[in-house]
CSV table of C-alpha atoms and ligand atoms in Angstrom, one decimal:
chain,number,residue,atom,x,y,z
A,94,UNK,CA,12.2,2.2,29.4
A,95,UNK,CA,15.5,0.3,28.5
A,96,UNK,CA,16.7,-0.1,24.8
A,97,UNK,CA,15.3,-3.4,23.4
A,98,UNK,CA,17.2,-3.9,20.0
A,99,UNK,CA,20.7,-3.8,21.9
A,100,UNK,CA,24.1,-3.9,19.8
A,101,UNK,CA,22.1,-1.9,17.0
A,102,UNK,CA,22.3,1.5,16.7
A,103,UNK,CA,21.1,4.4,14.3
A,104,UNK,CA,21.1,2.9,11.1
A,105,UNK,CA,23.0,5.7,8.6
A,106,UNK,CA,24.3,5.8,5.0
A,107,UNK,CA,26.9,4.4,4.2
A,108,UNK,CA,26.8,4.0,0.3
A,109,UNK,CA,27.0,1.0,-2.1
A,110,UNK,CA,30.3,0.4,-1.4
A,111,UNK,CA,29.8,-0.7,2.2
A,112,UNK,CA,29.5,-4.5,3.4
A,113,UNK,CA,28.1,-3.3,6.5
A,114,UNK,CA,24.8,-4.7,6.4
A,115,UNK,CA,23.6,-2.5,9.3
A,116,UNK,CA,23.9,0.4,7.1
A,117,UNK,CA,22.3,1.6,3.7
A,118,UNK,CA,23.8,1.5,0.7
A,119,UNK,CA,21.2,3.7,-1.4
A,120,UNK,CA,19.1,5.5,1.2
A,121,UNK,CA,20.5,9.2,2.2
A,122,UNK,CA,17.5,10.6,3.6
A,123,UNK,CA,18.9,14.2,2.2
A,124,UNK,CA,20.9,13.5,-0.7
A,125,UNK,CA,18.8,15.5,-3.1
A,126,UNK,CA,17.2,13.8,-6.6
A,127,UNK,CA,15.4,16.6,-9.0
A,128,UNK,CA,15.7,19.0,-6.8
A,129,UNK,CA,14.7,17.6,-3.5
A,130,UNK,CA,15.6,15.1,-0.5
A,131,UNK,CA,15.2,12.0,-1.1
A,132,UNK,CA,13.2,11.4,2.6
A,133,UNK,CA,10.0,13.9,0.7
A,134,UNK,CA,9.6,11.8,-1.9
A,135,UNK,CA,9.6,8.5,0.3
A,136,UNK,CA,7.8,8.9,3.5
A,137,UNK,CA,8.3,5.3,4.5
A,138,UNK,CA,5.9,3.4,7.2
A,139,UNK,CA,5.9,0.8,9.1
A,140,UNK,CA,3.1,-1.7,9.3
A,141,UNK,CA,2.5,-2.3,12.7
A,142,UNK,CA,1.4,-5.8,12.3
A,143,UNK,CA,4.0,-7.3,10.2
A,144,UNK,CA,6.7,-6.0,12.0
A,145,UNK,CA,5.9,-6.0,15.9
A,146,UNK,CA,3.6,-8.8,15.4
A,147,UNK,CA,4.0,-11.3,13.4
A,148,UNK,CA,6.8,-13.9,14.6
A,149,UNK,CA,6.2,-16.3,11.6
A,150,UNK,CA,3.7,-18.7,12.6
A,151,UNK,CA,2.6,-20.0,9.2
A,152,UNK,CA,-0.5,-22.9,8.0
A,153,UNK,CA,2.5,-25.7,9.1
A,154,UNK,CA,4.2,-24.3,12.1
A,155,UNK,CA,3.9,-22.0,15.1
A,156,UNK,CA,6.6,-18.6,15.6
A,157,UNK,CA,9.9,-19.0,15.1
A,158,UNK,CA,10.5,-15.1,15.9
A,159,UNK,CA,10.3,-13.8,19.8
A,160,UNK,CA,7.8,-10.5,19.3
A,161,UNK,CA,7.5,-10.9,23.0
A,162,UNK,CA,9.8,-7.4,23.6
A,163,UNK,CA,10.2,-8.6,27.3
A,164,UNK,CA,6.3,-9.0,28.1
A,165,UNK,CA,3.6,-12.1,28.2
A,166,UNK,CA,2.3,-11.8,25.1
A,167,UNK,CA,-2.0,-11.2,25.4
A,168,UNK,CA,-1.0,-8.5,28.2
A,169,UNK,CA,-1.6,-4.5,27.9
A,170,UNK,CA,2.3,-4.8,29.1
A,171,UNK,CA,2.9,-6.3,26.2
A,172,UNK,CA,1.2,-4.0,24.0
A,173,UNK,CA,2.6,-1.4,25.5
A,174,UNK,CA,5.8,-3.3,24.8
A,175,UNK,CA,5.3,-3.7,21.4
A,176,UNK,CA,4.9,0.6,21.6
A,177,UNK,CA,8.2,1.1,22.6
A,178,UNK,CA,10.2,-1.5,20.5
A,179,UNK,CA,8.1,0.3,17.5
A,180,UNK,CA,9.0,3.5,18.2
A,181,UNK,CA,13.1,2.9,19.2
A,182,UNK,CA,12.6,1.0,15.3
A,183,UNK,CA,11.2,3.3,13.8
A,184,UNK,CA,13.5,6.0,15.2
A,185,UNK,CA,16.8,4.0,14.7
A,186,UNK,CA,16.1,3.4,10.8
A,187,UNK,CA,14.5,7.1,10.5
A,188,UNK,CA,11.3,6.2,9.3
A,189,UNK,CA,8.6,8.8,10.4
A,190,UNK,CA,5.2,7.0,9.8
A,191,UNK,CA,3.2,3.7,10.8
A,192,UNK,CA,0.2,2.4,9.8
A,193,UNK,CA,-2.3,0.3,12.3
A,194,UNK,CA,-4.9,-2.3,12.6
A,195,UNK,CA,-7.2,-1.4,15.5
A,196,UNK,CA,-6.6,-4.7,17.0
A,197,UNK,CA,-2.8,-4.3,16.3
A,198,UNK,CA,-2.4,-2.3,19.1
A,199,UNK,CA,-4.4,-4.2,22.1
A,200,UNK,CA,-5.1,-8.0,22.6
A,201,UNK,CA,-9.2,-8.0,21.3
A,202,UNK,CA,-11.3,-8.5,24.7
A,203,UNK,CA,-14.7,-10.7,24.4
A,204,UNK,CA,-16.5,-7.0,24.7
A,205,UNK,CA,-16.2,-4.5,22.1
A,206,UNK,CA,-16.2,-2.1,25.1
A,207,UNK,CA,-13.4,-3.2,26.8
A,208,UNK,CA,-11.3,-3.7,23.4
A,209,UNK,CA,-12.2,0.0,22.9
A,210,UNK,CA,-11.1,1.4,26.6
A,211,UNK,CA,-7.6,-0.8,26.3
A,212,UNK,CA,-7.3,1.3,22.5
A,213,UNK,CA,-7.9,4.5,24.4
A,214,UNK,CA,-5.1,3.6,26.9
A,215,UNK,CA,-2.7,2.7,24.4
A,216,UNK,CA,-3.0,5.8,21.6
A,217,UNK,CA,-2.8,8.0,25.0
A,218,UNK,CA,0.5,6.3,25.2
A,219,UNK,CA,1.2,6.1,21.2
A,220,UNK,CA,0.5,9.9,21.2
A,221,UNK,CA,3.2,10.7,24.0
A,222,UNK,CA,6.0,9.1,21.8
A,223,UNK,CA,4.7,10.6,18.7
A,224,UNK,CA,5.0,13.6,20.6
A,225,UNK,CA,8.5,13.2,21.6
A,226,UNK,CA,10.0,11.6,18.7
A,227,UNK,CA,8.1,13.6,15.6
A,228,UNK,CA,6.8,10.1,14.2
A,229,UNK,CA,3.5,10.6,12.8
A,230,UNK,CA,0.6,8.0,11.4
A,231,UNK,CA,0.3,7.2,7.8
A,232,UNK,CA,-2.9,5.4,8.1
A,233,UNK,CA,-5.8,3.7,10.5
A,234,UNK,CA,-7.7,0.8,9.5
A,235,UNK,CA,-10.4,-1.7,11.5
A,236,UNK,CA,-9.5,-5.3,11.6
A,237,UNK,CA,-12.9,-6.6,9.9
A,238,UNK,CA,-11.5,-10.0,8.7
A,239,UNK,CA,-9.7,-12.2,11.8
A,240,UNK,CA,-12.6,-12.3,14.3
A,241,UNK,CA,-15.1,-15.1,13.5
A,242,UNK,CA,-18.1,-13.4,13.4
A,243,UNK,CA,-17.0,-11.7,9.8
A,244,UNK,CA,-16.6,-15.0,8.3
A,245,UNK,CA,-19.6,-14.0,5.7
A,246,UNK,CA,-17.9,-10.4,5.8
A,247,UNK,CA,-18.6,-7.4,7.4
A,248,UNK,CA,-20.0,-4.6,5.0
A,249,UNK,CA,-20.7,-7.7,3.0
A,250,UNK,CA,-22.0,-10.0,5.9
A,251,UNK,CA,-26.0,-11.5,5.9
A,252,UNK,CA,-26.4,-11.1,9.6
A,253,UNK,CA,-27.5,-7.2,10.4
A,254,UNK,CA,-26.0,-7.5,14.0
A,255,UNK,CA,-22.8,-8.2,12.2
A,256,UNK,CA,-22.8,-4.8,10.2
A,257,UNK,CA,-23.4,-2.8,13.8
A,258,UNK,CA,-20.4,-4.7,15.0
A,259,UNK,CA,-18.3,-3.6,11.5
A,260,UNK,CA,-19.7,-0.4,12.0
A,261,UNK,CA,-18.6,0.2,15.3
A,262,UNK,CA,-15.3,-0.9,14.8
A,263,UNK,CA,-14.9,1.6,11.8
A,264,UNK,CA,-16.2,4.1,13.6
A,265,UNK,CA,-13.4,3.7,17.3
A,266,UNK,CA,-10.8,3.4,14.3
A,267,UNK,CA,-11.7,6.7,12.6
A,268,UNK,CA,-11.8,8.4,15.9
A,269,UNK,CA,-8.3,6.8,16.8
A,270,UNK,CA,-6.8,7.8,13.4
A,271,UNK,CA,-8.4,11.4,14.1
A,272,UNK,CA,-6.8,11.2,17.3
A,273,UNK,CA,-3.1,10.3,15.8
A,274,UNK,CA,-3.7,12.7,13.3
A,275,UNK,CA,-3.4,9.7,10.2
A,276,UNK,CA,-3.1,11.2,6.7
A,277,UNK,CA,-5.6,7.9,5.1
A,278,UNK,CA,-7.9,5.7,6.6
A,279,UNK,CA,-7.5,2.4,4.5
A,280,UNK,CA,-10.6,-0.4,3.7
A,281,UNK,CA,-9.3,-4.0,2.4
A,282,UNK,CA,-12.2,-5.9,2.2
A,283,UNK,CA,-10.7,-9.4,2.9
A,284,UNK,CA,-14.1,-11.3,4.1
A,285,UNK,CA,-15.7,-8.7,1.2
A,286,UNK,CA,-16.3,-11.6,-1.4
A,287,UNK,CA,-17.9,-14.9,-2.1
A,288,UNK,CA,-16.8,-18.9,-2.5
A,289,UNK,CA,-20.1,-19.5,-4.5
A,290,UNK,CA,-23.2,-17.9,-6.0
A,291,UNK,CA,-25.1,-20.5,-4.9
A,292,UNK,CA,-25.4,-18.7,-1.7
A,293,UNK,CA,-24.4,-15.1,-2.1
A,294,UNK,CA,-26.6,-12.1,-3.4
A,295,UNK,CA,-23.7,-9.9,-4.7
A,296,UNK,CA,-25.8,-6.8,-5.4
A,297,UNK,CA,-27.2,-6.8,-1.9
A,298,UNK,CA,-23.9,-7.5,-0.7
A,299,UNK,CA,-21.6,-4.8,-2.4
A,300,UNK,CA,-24.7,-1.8,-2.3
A,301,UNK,CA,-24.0,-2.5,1.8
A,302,UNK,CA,-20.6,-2.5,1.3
A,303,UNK,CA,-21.2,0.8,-0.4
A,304,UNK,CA,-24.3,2.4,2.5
A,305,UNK,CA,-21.1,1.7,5.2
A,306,UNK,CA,-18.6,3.3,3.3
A,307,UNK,CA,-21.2,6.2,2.9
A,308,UNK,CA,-22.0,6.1,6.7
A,309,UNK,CA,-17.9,6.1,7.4
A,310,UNK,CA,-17.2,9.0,5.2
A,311,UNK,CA,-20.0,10.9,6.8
A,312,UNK,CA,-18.6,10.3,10.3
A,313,UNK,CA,-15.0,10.8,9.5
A,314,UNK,CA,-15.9,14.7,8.0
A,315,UNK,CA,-18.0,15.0,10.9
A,316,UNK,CA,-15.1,14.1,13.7
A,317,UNK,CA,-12.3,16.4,11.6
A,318,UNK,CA,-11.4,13.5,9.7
A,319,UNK,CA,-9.8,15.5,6.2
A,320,UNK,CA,-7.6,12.5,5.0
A,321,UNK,CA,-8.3,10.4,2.0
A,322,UNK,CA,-10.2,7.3,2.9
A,323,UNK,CA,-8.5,4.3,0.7
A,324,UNK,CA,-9.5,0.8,-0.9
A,325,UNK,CA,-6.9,-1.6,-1.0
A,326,UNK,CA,-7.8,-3.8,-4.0
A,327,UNK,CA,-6.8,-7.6,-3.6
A,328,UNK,CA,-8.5,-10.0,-5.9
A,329,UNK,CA,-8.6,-13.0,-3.8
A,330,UNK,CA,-6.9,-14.6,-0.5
A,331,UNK,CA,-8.6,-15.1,2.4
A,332,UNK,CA,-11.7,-14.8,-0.3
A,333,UNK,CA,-12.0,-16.6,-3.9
A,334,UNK,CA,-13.3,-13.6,-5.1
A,335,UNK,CA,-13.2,-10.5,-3.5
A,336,UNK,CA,-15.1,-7.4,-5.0
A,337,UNK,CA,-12.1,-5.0,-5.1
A,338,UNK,CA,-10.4,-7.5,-7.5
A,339,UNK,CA,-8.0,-4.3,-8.5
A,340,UNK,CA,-7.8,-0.6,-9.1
A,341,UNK,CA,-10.5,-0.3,-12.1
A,342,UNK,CA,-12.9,-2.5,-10.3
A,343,UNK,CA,-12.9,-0.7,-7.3
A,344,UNK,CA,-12.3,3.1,-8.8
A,345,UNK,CA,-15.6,1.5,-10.7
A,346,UNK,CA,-17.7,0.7,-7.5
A,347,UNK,CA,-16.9,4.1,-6.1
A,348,UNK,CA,-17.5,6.2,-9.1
A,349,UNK,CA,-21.2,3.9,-9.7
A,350,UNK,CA,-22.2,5.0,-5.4
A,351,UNK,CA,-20.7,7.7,-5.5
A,352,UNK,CA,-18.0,7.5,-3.0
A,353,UNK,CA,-15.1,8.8,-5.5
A,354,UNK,CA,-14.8,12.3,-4.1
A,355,UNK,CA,-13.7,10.9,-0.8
A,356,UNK,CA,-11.4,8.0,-1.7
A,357,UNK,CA,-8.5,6.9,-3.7
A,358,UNK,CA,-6.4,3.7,-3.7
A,359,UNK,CA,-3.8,2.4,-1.7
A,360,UNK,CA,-2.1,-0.1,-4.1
A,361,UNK,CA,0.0,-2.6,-3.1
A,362,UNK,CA,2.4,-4.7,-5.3
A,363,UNK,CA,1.7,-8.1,-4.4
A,364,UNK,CA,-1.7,-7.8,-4.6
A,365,UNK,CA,-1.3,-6.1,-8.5
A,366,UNK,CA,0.7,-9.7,-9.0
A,367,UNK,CA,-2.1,-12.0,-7.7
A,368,UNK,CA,-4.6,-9.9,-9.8
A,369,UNK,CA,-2.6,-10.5,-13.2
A,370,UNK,CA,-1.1,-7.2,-13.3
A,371,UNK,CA,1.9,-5.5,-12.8
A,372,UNK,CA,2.1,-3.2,-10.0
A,373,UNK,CA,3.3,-0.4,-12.4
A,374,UNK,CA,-0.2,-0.7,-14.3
A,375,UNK,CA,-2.1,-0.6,-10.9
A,376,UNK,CA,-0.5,2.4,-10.2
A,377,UNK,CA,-1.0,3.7,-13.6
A,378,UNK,CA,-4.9,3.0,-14.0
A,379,UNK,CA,-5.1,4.8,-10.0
A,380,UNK,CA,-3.2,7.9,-11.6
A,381,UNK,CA,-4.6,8.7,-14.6
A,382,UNK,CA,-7.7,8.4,-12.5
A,383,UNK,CA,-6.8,10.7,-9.5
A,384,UNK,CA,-7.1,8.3,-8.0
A,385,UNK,CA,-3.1,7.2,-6.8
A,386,UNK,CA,-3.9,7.7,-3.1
A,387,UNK,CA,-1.1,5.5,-1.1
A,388,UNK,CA,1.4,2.7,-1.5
A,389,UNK,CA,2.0,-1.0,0.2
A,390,UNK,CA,5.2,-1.4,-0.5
A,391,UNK,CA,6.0,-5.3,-0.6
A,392,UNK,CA,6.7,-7.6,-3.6
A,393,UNK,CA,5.1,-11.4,-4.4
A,394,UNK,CA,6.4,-14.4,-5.6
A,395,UNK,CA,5.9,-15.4,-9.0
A,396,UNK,CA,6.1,-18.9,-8.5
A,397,UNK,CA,3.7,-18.9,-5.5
A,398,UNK,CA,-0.1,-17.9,-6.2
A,399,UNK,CA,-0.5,-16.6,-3.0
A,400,UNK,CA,0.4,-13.3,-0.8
A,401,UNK,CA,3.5,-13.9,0.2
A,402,UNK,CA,4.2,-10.0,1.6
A,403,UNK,CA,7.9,-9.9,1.3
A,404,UNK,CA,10.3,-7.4,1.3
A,405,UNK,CA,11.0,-5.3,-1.9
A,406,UNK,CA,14.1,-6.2,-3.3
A,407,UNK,CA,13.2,-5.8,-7.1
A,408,UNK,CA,15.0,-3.3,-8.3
A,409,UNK,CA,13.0,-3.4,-11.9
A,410,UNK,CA,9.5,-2.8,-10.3
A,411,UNK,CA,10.8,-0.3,-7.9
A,412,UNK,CA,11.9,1.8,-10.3
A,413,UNK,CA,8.7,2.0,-12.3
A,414,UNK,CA,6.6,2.5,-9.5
A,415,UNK,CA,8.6,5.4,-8.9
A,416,UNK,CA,8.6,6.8,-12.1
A,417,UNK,CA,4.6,6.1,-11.9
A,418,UNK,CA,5.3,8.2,-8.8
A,419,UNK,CA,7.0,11.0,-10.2
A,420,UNK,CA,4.8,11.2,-13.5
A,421,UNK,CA,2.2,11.3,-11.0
A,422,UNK,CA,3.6,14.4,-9.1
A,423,UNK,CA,3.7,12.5,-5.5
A,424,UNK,CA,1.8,10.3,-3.2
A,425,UNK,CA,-0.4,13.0,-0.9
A,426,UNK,CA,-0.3,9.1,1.0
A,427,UNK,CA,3.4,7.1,1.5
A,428,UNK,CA,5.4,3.8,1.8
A,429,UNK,CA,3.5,1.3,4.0
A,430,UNK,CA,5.8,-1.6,4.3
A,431,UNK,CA,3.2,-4.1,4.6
A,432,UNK,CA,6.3,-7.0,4.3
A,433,UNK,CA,7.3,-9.2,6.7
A,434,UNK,CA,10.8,-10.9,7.1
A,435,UNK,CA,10.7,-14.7,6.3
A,436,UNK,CA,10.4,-17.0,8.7
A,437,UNK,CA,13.5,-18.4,9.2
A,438,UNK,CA,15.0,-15.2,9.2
A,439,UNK,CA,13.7,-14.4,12.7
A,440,UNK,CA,16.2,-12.3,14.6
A,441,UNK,CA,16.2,-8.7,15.7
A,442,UNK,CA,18.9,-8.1,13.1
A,443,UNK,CA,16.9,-9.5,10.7
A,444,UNK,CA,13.7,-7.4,11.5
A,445,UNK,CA,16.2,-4.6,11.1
A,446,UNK,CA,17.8,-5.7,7.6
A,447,UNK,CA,14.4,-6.2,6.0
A,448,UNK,CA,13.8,-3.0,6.4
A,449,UNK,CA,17.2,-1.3,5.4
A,450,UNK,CA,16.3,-3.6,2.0
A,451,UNK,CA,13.1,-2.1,0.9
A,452,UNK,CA,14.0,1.4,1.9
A,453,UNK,CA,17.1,0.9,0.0
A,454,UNK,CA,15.5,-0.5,-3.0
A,455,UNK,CA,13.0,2.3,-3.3
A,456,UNK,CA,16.2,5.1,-3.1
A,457,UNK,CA,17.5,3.0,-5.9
A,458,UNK,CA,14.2,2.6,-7.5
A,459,UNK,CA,14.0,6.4,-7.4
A,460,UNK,CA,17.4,7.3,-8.4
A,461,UNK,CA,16.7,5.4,-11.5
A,462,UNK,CA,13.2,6.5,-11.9
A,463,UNK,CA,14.6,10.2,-12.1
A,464,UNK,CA,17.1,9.1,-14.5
A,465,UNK,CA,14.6,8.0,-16.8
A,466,UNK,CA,12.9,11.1,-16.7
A,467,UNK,CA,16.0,12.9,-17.2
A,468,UNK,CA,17.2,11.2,-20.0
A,469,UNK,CA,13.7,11.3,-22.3
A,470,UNK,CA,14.1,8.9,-24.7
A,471,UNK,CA,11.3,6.6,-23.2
A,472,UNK,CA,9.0,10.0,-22.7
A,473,UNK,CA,10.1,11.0,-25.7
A,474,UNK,CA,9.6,7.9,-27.3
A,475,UNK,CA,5.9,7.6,-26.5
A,476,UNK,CA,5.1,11.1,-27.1
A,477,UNK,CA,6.5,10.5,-30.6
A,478,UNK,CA,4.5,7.5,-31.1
A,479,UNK,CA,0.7,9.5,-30.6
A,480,UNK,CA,2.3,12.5,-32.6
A,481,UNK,CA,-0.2,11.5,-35.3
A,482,UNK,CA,-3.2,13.3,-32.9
A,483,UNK,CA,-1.1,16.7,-32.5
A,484,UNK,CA,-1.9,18.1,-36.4
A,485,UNK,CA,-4.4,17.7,-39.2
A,486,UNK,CA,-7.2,15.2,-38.8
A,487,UNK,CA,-5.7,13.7,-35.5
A,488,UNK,CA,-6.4,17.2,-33.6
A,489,UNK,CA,-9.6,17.3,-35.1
A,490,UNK,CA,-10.7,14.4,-33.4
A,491,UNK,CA,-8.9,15.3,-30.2
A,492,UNK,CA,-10.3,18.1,-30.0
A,493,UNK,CA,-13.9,16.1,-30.6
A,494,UNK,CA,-14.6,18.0,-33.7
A,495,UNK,CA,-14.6,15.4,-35.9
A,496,UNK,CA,-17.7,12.8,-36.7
A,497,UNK,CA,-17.9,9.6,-38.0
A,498,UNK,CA,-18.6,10.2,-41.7
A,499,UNK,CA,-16.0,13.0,-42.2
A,500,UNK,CA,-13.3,10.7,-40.6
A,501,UNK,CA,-14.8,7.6,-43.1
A,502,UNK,CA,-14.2,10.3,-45.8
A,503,UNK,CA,-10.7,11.4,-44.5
A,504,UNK,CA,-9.9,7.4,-44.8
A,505,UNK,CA,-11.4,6.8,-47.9
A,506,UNK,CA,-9.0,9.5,-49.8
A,507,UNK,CA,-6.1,8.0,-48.4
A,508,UNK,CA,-4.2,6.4,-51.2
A,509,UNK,CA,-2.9,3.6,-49.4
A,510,UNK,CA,-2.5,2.6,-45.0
A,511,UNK,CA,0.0,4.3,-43.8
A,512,UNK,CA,3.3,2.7,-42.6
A,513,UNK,CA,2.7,1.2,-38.9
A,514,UNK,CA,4.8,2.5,-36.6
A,515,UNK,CA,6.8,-0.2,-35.0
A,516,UNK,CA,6.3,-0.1,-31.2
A,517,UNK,CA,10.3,-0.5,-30.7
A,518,UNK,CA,10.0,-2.4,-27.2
A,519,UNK,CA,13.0,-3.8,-27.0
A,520,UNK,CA,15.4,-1.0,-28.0
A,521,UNK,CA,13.1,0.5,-24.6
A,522,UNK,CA,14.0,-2.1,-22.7
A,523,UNK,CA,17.8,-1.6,-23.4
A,524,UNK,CA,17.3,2.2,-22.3
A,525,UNK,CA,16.0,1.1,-19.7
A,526,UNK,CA,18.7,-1.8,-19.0
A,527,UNK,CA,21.2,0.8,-20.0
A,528,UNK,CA,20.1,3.4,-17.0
A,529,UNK,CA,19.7,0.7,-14.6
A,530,UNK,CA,23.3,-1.0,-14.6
A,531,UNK,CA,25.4,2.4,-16.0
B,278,XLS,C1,-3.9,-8.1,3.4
B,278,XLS,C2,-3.8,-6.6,3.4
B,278,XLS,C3,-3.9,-5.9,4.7
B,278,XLS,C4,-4.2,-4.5,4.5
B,278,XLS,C5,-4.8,-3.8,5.7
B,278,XLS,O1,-3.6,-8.8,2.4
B,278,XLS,O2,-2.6,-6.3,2.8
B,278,XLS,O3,-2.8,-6.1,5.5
B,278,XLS,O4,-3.1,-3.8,4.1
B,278,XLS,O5,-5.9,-4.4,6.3
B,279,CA,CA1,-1.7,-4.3,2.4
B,280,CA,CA1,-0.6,-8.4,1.3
């Protein structure tokens, strides 16, 4: 096998100093914050389909990238292609994890049997260079949205045959992400939604979604599967509304069928944008939940209402995910970077420079974070702000030993309101301006 990204070698640290843009500027994989490497706290992926795939066709225009790595594109060549250039990637920017679509990895055949017997051949070959290199698998998923026959969805679909044909799909990729050994096995539901009630029944529709998530679970325990299985809430796009809108819809539908036990999220930021939210509060509402399972690592447009999947560069929003992160005590999941480099920035150098850009805005991001934490004042700050529930009445009632009446009492001997307690947001925000640009 020859080398495929020529003229680029081991991308290593260089610090912020350096123009090179070959090299990273905040990413030392061993430089240690709070007391450990900065690689444990940042197991960084690489999403197969973005990067070895996608060569920027777009609604207007066909690729502008070559993802051909020396092979006819459609070919098991090719795949196998696509194989090595991954794995030379991955090892040259030291990033130990990817995440797959099953029909990332082989062209789809007409028969589901044939699809499946190229997938054996390939993860044979996957597993070799895992083998060799130490790179390991994040996360599996089943394609359930690009095929035509899920156009009314695939848990969520009114044709029974349909379901069998999600079903079996779910069940080669769990087997495959057994296989490579994946740490998550992720559901997006992107044909899991509706255009119009005029034609949809959504109880049917998500209680189905719910009896194959059941059924998936069941088979994952049974094959060794002892990963967290993950939603991926997105509110809308390819859907107008899709029924894991965000984290407390979907940590809702799993709690009501009982499927919380065996699931968590896997939030990613542009999605938290097209839902209304920040991706800090995604993360937040998954955490205080037990629910912060796994992280797409990308960032939207603000201008743009639709996914746009690009590489982080947002130094802000990095850092508080990572201090959502830290707070949280760690992702048992990692960094999927489920970004893709523009499309007219379509050269190998490029594919390689996107990359070096989000990992080293999440160093930064977690530099800062731990600086926050460090420094207090913002901890500080909001434990000082509920310090009313620590003493007296407010302990009473945390401690659920008060009642209604006796608080109505309580309220009725108070001479006057209290002061309020002004929420200082902006002096925060200058802490927080202060740490980022010191
Ligand atoms: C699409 C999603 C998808 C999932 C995996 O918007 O981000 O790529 O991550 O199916
Ligand atoms: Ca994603
Ligand atoms: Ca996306």
């Amino acid at each position: 096998m020859s080398e495929i990204f020529k003229g680029i070698d081991t991308i290593r640290y260089e610090g912020p100093q350096s123009k090179n843009p070959l090299a990273f500027k905040f990413y030392d994989a061993e430089k240690l914050v709070m007391g450990k490497p900065m690689k444990d706290y940042l197991p960084f992926a690489m999403a197969w389909w973005h990067n070895l795939g996608a060569a920027g066709t777009d609604m207007f225009g066909r690729d502008t990238a070559d993802k051909s790595f020396g092979a006819e594109k459609g070919t098991m060549a090719h795949a196998k292609a696509k194989v090595d250039a991954g794995f030379e990637f991955m090892q040259k920017l030291g990033i130990e994890y990817f995440c797959f679509h099953d029909v990332d990895l082989v062209p789809e055949a007409d028969d589901i049997n044939e699809t499946n017997a190229r997938l054996d051949e390939i993860t044979d070959y996957i597993l070799e260079k895992m083998n060799k290199t130490g790179i390991k698998c994040l996360w599996g998923t089943a394609n359930m949205f690009s095929n035509p026959r899920f156009m009314n969805g695939a848990g969520s679909t009114n044709s029974a045959d349909v379901y069998c044909f999600a079903a079996a799909q779910i069940k080669k990729a769990l087997e495959l992400t057994v296989k490579l050994g994946g740490k998550g096995y992720v559901f997006w539901g992107g044909r899991e939604g509706y255009e119009t009630l005029l034609n949809t029944d959504v109880k049917f529709e998500q209680e189905n979604i719910a009896r194959l998530m059941h059924m998936a679970v069941d088979y994952g325990r049974k094959i060794g599967f002892t990963g967290d299985f993950y939603i991926e809430p997105k509110p809308k796009e390819p859907m107008k509304h899709q029924y894991d809108f965000d984290a407390a819809t979907a940590i809702g539908f799993l709690r009501q069928y009982g499927l919380d036990k065996d699931f968590k999220m896997n939030i990613e930021a542009n999605h938290a944008t097209l839902a209304g939210h920040t991706f800090q509060h995604e993360l937040r509402i998954s955490a205080i939940n037990g629910m912060l399972g796994s992280i797409d690592a990308n960032q939207g447009d603000y201008l743009l209402g639709w996914d746009t999947d690009e590489f982080p560069f947002d130094v802000y929003e990095a850092t508080m995910c990572m201090y959502e992160v830290l707070k949280a005590g760690g992702l048992t999941g990692g960094f999927n970077f489920d970004a893709k480099s523009r499309r007219p920035s379509n050269t190998y150098e490029d594919m390689f420079e996107s990359y070096i850009l989000g990992m080293d805005t999440f160093a930064l991001g977690l530099i800062k974070a731990a600086e926050i934490i460090e420094d207090g004042r913002i901890d500080g700050f909001v434990a000082q702000k509920y310090s009313s529930f620590n003493e007296g009445i407010g302990a009473k009632i945390v401690a659920g030993e008060a009642t209604l009446e006796e608080l109505a009492d309580y309220a009725h001997n108070l001479k006057n309101t209290t002061e309020p307690c002004s929420g200082k947001q902006e002096r925060l925000q200058g802490v927080l301006n202060s740490i980022l640009f010191k």
